[in-house]
Short mmCIF file of C-alpha atoms in Angstrom, two decimals:
data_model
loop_
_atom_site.label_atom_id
_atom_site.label_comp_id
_atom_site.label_asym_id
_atom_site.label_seq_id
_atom_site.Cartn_x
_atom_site.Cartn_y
_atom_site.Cartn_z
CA UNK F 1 -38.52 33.27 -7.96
CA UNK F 2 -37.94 30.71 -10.66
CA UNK F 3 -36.56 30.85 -14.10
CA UNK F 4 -39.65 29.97 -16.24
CA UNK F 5 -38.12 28.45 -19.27
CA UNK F 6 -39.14 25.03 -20.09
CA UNK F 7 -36.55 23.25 -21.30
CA UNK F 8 -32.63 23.15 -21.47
CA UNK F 9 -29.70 21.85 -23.64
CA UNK F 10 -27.22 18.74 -21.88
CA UNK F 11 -25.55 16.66 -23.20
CA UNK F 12 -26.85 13.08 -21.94
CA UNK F 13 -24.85 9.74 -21.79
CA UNK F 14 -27.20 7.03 -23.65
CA UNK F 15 -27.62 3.46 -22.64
CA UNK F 16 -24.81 2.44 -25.34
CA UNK F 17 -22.65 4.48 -23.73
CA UNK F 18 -22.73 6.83 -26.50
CA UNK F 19 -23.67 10.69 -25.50
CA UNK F 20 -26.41 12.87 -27.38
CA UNK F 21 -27.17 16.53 -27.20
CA UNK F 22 -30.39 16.83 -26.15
CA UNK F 23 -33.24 19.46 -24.87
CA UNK F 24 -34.54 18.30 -21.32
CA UNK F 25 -36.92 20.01 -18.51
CA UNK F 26 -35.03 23.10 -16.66
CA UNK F 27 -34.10 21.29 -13.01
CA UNK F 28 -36.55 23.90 -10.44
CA UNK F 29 -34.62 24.33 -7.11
CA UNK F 30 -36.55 22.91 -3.64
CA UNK F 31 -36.86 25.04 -0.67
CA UNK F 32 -32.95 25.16 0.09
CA UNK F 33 -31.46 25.10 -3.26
CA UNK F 34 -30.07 27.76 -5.40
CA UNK F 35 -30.51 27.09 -9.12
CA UNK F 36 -27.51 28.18 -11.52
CA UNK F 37 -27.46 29.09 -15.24
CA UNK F 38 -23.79 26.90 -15.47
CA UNK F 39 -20.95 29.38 -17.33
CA UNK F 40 -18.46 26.77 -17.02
CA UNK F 41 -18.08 23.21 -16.07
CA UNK F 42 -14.63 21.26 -15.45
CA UNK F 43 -14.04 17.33 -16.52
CA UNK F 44 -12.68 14.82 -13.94
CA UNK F 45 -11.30 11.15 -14.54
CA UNK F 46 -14.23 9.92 -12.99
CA UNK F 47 -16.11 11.46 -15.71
CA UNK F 48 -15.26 8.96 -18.16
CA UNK F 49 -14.79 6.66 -15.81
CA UNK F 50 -18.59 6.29 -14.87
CA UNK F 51 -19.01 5.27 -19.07
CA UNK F 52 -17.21 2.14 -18.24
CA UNK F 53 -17.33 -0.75 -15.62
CA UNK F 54 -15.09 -0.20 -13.12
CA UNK F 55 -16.50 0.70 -9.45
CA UNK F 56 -17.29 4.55 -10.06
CA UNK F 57 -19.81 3.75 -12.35
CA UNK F 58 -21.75 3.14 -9.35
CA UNK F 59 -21.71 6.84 -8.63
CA UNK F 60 -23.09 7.58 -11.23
CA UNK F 61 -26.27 9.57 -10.22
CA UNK F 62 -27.75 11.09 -13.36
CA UNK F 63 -27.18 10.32 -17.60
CA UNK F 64 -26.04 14.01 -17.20
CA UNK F 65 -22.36 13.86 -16.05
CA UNK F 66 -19.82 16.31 -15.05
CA UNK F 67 -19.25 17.22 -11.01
CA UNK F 68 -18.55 20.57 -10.26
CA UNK F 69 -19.36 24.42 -12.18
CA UNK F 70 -19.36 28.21 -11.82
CA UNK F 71 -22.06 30.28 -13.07
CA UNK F 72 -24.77 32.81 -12.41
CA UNK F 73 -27.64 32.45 -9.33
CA UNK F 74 -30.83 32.07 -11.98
CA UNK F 75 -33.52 31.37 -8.87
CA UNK F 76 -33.86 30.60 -5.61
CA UNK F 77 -35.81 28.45 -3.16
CA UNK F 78 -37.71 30.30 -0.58
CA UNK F 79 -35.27 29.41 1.97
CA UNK F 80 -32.45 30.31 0.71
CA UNK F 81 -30.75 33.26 2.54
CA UNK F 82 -26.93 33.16 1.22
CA UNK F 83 -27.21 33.57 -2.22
CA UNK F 84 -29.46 36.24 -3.87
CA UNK F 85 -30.37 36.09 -8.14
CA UNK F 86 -26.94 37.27 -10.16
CA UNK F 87 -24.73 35.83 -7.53
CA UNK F 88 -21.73 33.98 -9.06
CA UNK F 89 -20.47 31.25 -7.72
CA UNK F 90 -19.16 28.07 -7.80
CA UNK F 91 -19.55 24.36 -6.75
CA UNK F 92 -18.30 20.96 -6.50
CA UNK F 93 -21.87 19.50 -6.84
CA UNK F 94 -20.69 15.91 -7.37
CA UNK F 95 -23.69 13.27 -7.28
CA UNK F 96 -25.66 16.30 -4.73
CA UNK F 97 -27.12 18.04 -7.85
CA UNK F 98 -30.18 17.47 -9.33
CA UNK F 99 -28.25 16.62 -12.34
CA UNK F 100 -25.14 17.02 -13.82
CA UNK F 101 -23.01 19.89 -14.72
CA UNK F 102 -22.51 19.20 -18.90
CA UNK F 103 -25.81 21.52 -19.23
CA UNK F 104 -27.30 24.49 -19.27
CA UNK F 105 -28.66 24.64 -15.40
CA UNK F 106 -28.59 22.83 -12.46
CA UNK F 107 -29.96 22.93 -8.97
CA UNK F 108 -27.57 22.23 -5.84
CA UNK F 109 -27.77 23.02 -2.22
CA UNK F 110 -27.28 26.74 -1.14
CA UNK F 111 -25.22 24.34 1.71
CA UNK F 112 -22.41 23.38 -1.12
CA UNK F 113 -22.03 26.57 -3.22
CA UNK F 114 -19.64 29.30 -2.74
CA UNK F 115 -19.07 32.78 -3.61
CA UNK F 116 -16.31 33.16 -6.50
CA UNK F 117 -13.88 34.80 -6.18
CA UNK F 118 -13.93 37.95 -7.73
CA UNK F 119 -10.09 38.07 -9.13
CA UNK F 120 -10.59 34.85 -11.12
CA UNK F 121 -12.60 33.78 -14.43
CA UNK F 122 -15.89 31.58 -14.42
CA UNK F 123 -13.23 29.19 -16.26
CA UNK F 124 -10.95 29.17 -13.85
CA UNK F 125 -13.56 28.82 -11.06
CA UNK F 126 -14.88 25.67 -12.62
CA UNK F 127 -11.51 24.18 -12.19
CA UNK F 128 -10.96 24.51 -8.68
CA UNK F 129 -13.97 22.43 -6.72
CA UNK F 130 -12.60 18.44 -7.50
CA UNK F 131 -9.31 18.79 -7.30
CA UNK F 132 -8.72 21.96 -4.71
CA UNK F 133 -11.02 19.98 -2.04
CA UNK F 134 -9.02 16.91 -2.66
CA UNK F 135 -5.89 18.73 -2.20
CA UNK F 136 -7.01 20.66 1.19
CA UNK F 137 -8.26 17.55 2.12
CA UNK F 138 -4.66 15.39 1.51
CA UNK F 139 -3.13 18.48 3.23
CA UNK F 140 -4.59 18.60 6.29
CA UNK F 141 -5.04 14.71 6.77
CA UNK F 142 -1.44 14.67 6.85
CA UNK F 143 -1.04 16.87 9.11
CA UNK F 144 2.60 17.59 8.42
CA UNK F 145 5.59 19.24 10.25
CA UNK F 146 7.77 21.46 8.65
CA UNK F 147 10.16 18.66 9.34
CA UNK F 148 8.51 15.83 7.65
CA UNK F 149 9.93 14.63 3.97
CA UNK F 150 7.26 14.65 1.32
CA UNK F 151 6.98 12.55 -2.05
CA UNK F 152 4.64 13.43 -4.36
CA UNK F 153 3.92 11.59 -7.50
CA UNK F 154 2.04 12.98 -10.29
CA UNK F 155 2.59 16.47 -8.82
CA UNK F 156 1.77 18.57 -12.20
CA UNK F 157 -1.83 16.90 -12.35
CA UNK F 158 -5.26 18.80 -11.14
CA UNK F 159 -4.78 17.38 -7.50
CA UNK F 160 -1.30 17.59 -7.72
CA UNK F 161 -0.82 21.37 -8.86
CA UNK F 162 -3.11 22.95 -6.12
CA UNK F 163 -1.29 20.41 -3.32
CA UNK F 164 2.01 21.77 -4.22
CA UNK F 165 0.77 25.12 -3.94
CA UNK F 166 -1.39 25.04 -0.97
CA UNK F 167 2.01 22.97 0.55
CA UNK F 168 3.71 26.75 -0.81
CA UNK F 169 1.52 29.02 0.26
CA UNK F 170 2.28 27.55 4.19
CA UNK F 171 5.67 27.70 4.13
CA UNK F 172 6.76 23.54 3.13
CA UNK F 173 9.72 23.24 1.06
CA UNK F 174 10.72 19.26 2.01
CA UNK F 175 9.41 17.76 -0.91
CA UNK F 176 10.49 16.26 -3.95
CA UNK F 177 7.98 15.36 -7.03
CA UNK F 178 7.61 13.50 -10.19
CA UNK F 179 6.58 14.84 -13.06
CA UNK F 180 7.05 13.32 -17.34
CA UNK F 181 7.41 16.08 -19.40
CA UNK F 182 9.09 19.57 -19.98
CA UNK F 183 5.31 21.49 -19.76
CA UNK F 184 4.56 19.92 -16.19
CA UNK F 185 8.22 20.13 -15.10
CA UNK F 186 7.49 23.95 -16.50
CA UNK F 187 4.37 23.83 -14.68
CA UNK F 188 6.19 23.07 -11.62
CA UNK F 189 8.91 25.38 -11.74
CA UNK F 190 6.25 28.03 -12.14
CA UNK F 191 4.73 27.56 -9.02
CA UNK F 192 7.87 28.00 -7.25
CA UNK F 193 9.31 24.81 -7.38
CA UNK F 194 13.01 24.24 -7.76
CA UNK F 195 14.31 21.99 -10.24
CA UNK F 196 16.64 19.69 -7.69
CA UNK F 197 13.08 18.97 -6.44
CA UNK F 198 11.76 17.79 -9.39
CA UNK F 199 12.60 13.99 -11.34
CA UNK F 200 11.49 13.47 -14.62
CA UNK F 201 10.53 10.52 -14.03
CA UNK F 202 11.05 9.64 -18.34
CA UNK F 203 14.58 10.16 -17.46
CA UNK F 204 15.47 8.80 -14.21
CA UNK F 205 14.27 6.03 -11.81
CA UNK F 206 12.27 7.49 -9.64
CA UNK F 207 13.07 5.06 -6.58
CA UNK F 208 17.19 5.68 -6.85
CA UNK F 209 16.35 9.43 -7.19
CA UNK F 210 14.08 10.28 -4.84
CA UNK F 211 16.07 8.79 -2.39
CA UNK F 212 19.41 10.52 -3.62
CA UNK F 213 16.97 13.72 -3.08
CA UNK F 214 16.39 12.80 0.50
CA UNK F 215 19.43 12.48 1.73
CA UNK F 216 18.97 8.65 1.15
CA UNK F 217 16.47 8.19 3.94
CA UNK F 218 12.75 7.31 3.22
CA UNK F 219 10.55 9.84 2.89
CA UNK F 220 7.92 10.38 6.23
CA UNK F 221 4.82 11.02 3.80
CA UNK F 222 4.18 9.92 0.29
CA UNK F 223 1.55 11.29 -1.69
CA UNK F 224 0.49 9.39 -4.48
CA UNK F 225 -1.88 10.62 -7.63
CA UNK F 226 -0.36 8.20 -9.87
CA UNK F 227 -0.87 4.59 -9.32
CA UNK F 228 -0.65 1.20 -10.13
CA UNK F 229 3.26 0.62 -10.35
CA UNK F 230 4.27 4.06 -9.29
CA UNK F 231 1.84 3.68 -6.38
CA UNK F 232 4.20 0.47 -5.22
CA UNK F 233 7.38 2.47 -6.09
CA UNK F 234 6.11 5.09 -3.07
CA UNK F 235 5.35 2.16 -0.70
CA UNK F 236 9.22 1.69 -1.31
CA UNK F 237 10.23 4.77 -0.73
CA UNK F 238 7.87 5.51 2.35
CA UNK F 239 9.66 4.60 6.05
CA UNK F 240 8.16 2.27 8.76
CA UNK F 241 5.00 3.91 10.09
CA UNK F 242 5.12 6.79 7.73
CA UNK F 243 1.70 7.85 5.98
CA UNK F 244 0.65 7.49 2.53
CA UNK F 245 -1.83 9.40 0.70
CA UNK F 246 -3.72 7.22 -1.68
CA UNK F 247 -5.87 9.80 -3.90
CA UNK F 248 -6.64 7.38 -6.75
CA UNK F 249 -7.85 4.09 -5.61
CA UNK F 250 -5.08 2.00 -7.85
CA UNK F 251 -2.83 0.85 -5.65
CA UNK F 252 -2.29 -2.67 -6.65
CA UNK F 253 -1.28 -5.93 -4.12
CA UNK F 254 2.01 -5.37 -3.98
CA UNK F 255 2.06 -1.84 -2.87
CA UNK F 256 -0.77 -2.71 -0.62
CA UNK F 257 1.91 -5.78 0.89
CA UNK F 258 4.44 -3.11 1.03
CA UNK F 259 2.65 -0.78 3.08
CA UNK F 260 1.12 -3.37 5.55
CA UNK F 261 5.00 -4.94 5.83
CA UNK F 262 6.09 -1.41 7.06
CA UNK F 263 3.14 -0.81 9.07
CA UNK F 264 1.97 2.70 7.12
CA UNK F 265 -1.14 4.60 7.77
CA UNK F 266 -3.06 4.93 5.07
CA UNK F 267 -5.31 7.89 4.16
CA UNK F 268 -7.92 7.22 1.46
CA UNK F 269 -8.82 10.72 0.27
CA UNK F 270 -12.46 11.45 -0.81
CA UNK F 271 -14.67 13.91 -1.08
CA UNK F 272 -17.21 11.58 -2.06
CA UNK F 273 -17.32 10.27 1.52
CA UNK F 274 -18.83 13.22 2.55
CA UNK F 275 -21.69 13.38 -0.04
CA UNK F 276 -22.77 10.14 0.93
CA UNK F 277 -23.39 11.44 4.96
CA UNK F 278 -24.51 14.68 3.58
CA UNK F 279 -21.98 16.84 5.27
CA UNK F 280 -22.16 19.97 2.99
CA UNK F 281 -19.93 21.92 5.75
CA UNK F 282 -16.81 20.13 4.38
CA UNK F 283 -17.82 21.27 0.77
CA UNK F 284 -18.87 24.79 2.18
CA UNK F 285 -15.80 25.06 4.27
CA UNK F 286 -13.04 23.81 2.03
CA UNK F 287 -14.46 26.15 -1.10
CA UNK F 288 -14.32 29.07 1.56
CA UNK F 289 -10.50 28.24 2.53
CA UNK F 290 -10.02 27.84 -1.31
CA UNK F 291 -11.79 31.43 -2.17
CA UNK F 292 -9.89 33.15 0.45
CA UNK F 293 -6.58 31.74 -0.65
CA UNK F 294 -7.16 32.88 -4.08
CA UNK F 295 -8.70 36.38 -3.02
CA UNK F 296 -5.68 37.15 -0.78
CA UNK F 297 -3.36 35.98 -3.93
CA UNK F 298 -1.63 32.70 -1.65
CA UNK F 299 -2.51 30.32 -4.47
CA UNK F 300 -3.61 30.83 -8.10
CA UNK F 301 -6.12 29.12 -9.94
CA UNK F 302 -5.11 26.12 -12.07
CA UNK F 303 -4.10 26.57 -15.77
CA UNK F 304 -6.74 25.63 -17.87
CA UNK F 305 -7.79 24.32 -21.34
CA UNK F 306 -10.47 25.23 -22.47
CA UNK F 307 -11.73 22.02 -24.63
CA UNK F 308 -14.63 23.49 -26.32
CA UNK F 309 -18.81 24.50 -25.95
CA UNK F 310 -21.69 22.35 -24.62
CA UNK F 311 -21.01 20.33 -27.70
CA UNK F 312 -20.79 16.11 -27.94
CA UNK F 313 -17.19 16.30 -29.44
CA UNK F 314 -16.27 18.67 -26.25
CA UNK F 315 -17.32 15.84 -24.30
CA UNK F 316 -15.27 13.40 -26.26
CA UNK F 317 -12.33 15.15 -26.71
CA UNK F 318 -11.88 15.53 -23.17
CA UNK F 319 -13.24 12.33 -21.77
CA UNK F 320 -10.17 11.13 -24.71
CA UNK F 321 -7.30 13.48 -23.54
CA UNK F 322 -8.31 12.59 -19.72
CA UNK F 323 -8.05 8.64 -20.42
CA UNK F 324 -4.85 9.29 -22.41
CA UNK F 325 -3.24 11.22 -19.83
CA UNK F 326 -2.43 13.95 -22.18
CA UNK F 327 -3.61 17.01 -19.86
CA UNK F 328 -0.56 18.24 -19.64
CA UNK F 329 -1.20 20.26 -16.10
CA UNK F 330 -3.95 21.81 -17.49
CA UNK F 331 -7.28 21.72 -15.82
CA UNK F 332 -10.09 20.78 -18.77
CA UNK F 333 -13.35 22.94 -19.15
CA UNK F 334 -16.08 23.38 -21.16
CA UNK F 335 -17.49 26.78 -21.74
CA UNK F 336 -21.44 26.73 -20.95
#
C-alpha cells in the first residue's frame, strides 16, 4: 500500500548553504522499506556540520538533512513483514534513508527501524537513535570491569547523558565526569550521580581534580566527548595501556603523541561505520537493547528541547545553539 500524496514539505539546504522550505515528491518505499509520516526529528552536530567544510560534509547524502526520527508506519513495501501501517517507531536512519529526516516523510529499511517504546513520547523517541547507539556502542567496546576507573568528559551532553546512565543501569559507580554549568551538573545529579563525582570543570582544573578523585592514580578508561584540548587533558590522565574512547574525531597532535607515548588503545566510535558495510543488525540490535531498557524503566529518555516546527528558523536556531554549545543537556527536536 502506498500513501498517494504527491508532494511533501522539507526543509532543503541550498547550494549557498542557505536552507529553504520547500514542497518536494513524497519518497515511495522499495520492496523492503517501510515509509514513515516523521512526528519528530532530533538535530546532531553533524547536522550543521555537513553546511561547512570540514570532513563530514562528505556524508552528506541528500540537501535534506537531519539523521534519525519517530513517527507513524504511512506504507509499506511488499516485503516488509515487521512493521504493519500505524506502527510507531523510530530510527537512526543516518545517510540509509532515502532522504533526510527535516520533512514530512521518509523511506528507510524495515532492517533499521524499531518499535517505540510505548512509555515514551514521539519527542523523546527522536532523541534517542544518534546518541543512545553511540553510547551502547562506547559501552560495550570498553568492555569494562567493575574495577576499572572511568573519566568521562562532556558527560551532560546527548552521548554523554545516556553513557552515564546505561554505565547506571549495570551497576558502575567508578567514574568521575566533567561537566560546565549548574543545569548539566543538575542534569547529572539527576541521573544518580553524586556530586564528589562530578568537576565543574569552570571551577577547577580538571587534570589536578580528576586525579585527586582517583585516588591520584590514572584512570584505566577515558571517555572523551569533548575534544581538542580537553581531549589531550584525558590522554594525561589515562595510564599506560589504558583505553580511550574518542567519540568526536578532535583529538589534536598532542593528545594523539600522548596516547601513542603511553601505548593506549584507541576506540574510534561510529555508527557511521556500519552504514557504510550495510550492517542494519547493529542499528536493529542496539535500538532493541535501547527500547527494552526504557520499557523495563533501567534508563530514561533524554531531556529534550523542543526547538520549534518544520520551520527554516527551527533549523537555524538549532544548527546555532548546537555550534555554540549552548544545549545545556538537552537533546534538540523539531516537532514534524
Amino acid at each position: 500500500m502506498y500513501n498517494k500524496a504527491i508532494k511533501m514539505k522539507a526543509i532543503v539546504l541550498q547550494e549557498n548553504r542557505e536552507f529553504q522550505l520547500e514542497d518536494v515528491e513524497i519518497p515511495q518505499p522499495l520492496d523492503h522499506q517501510i515509509q514513515v509520516k516523521i512526528k519528530a526529528s532530533g538535530f546532531n552536530p553533524i547536522d550543521y556540520q555537513m553546511t561547512e567544510d570540514g570532513s563530514e560534509r562528505k556524508l552528506l547524502h541528500s540537501p535534506i538533512l537531519g539523521r534519525e526520527f519517530s513517527g507513524i508506519v504511512s506504507a509499506i513495501g511488499k516485503n516488509v513483514t515487521d512493521f504493519k501501517i500505524g506502527d510507531a517507531v523510530f530510527c537512526g536512519s543516518g545517510s540509509m534513508g532515502s532522504n533526510g529526516t527535516y520533512a514530512e516523510y521518509i523511506c528507510a529499511p524495515e532492517a533499521i527501524a524499531v518499535h517505540k517504546p510505548s512509555n515514551i513520547s514521539f519527542e523523546e523517541a527522536a532523541a534517542i537513535p544518534s546518541a543512545g547507539l553511540t553510547a551502547l556502542q562506547a559501552f560495550k567496546r570498553i568492555n569494562a570491569s567493575f574495577s576499572d576507573s572511568i573519566l568521562i568528559t562532556g558527560a551532560a551532553g546527548g552521548v554523554g547523558n545516556l553513557f552515564v546512565k546505561i554505565l547506571i543501569a549495570n551497576g558502575f559507580q567508578n567514574f568521575v565526569v566533567t561537566a560546565g554549568n549548574e543545569n548539566s551538573i543538575s542534569a547529572l545529579l539527576d541521573l544518580g550521580v553524586k556530586p564528589k563525582q562530578i568537576i565543574n570543570y569552570k571551577k577547577e582544573e580538571i587534570y589536578a581534580t580528576a586525579l585527586s578523585l582517583n585516588g591520584n592514580k590514572s584512570f584505566d578508561i577515558a571517555v572523551d566527548l569533548v575534544g581538542n584540548n580537553v581531549a589531550e587533558i584525558a590522554a594525561k590522565l589515562l595510564k599506560t595501556n589504558g583505553i580511550y574512547v574518542d567519540v568526536t574525531n578532535f583529538s589534536t597532535p598532542e593528545s594523539r603523541g600522548i596516547l601513542f607515548s603511553k601505548g593506549a588503545a584507541i576506540l574510534n566510535i561510529s555508527n557511521y561505520a556500519y552504514g557504510l558495510e550495510k550492517r542494519y543488525d547493529y542499528y536493529k540490535n542496539g535500538l532493541n537493547e535501547l527500547r527494552l531498557l526504557l520499557e523495563q524503566q533501567k534508563i530514561t529518555a533524554p531531556a529534550i528541547l523542543i526547538v520549534g516546527d518544520l520551520e527554516v528558523n527551527t533549523v537555524k536556531n538549532a544548527h546555532t545553539i548546537l555550534r555554540e554549545n549552548k544545549t545545556e543537556g538537552k537533546k534538540l527536536i523539531m516537532k514534524i
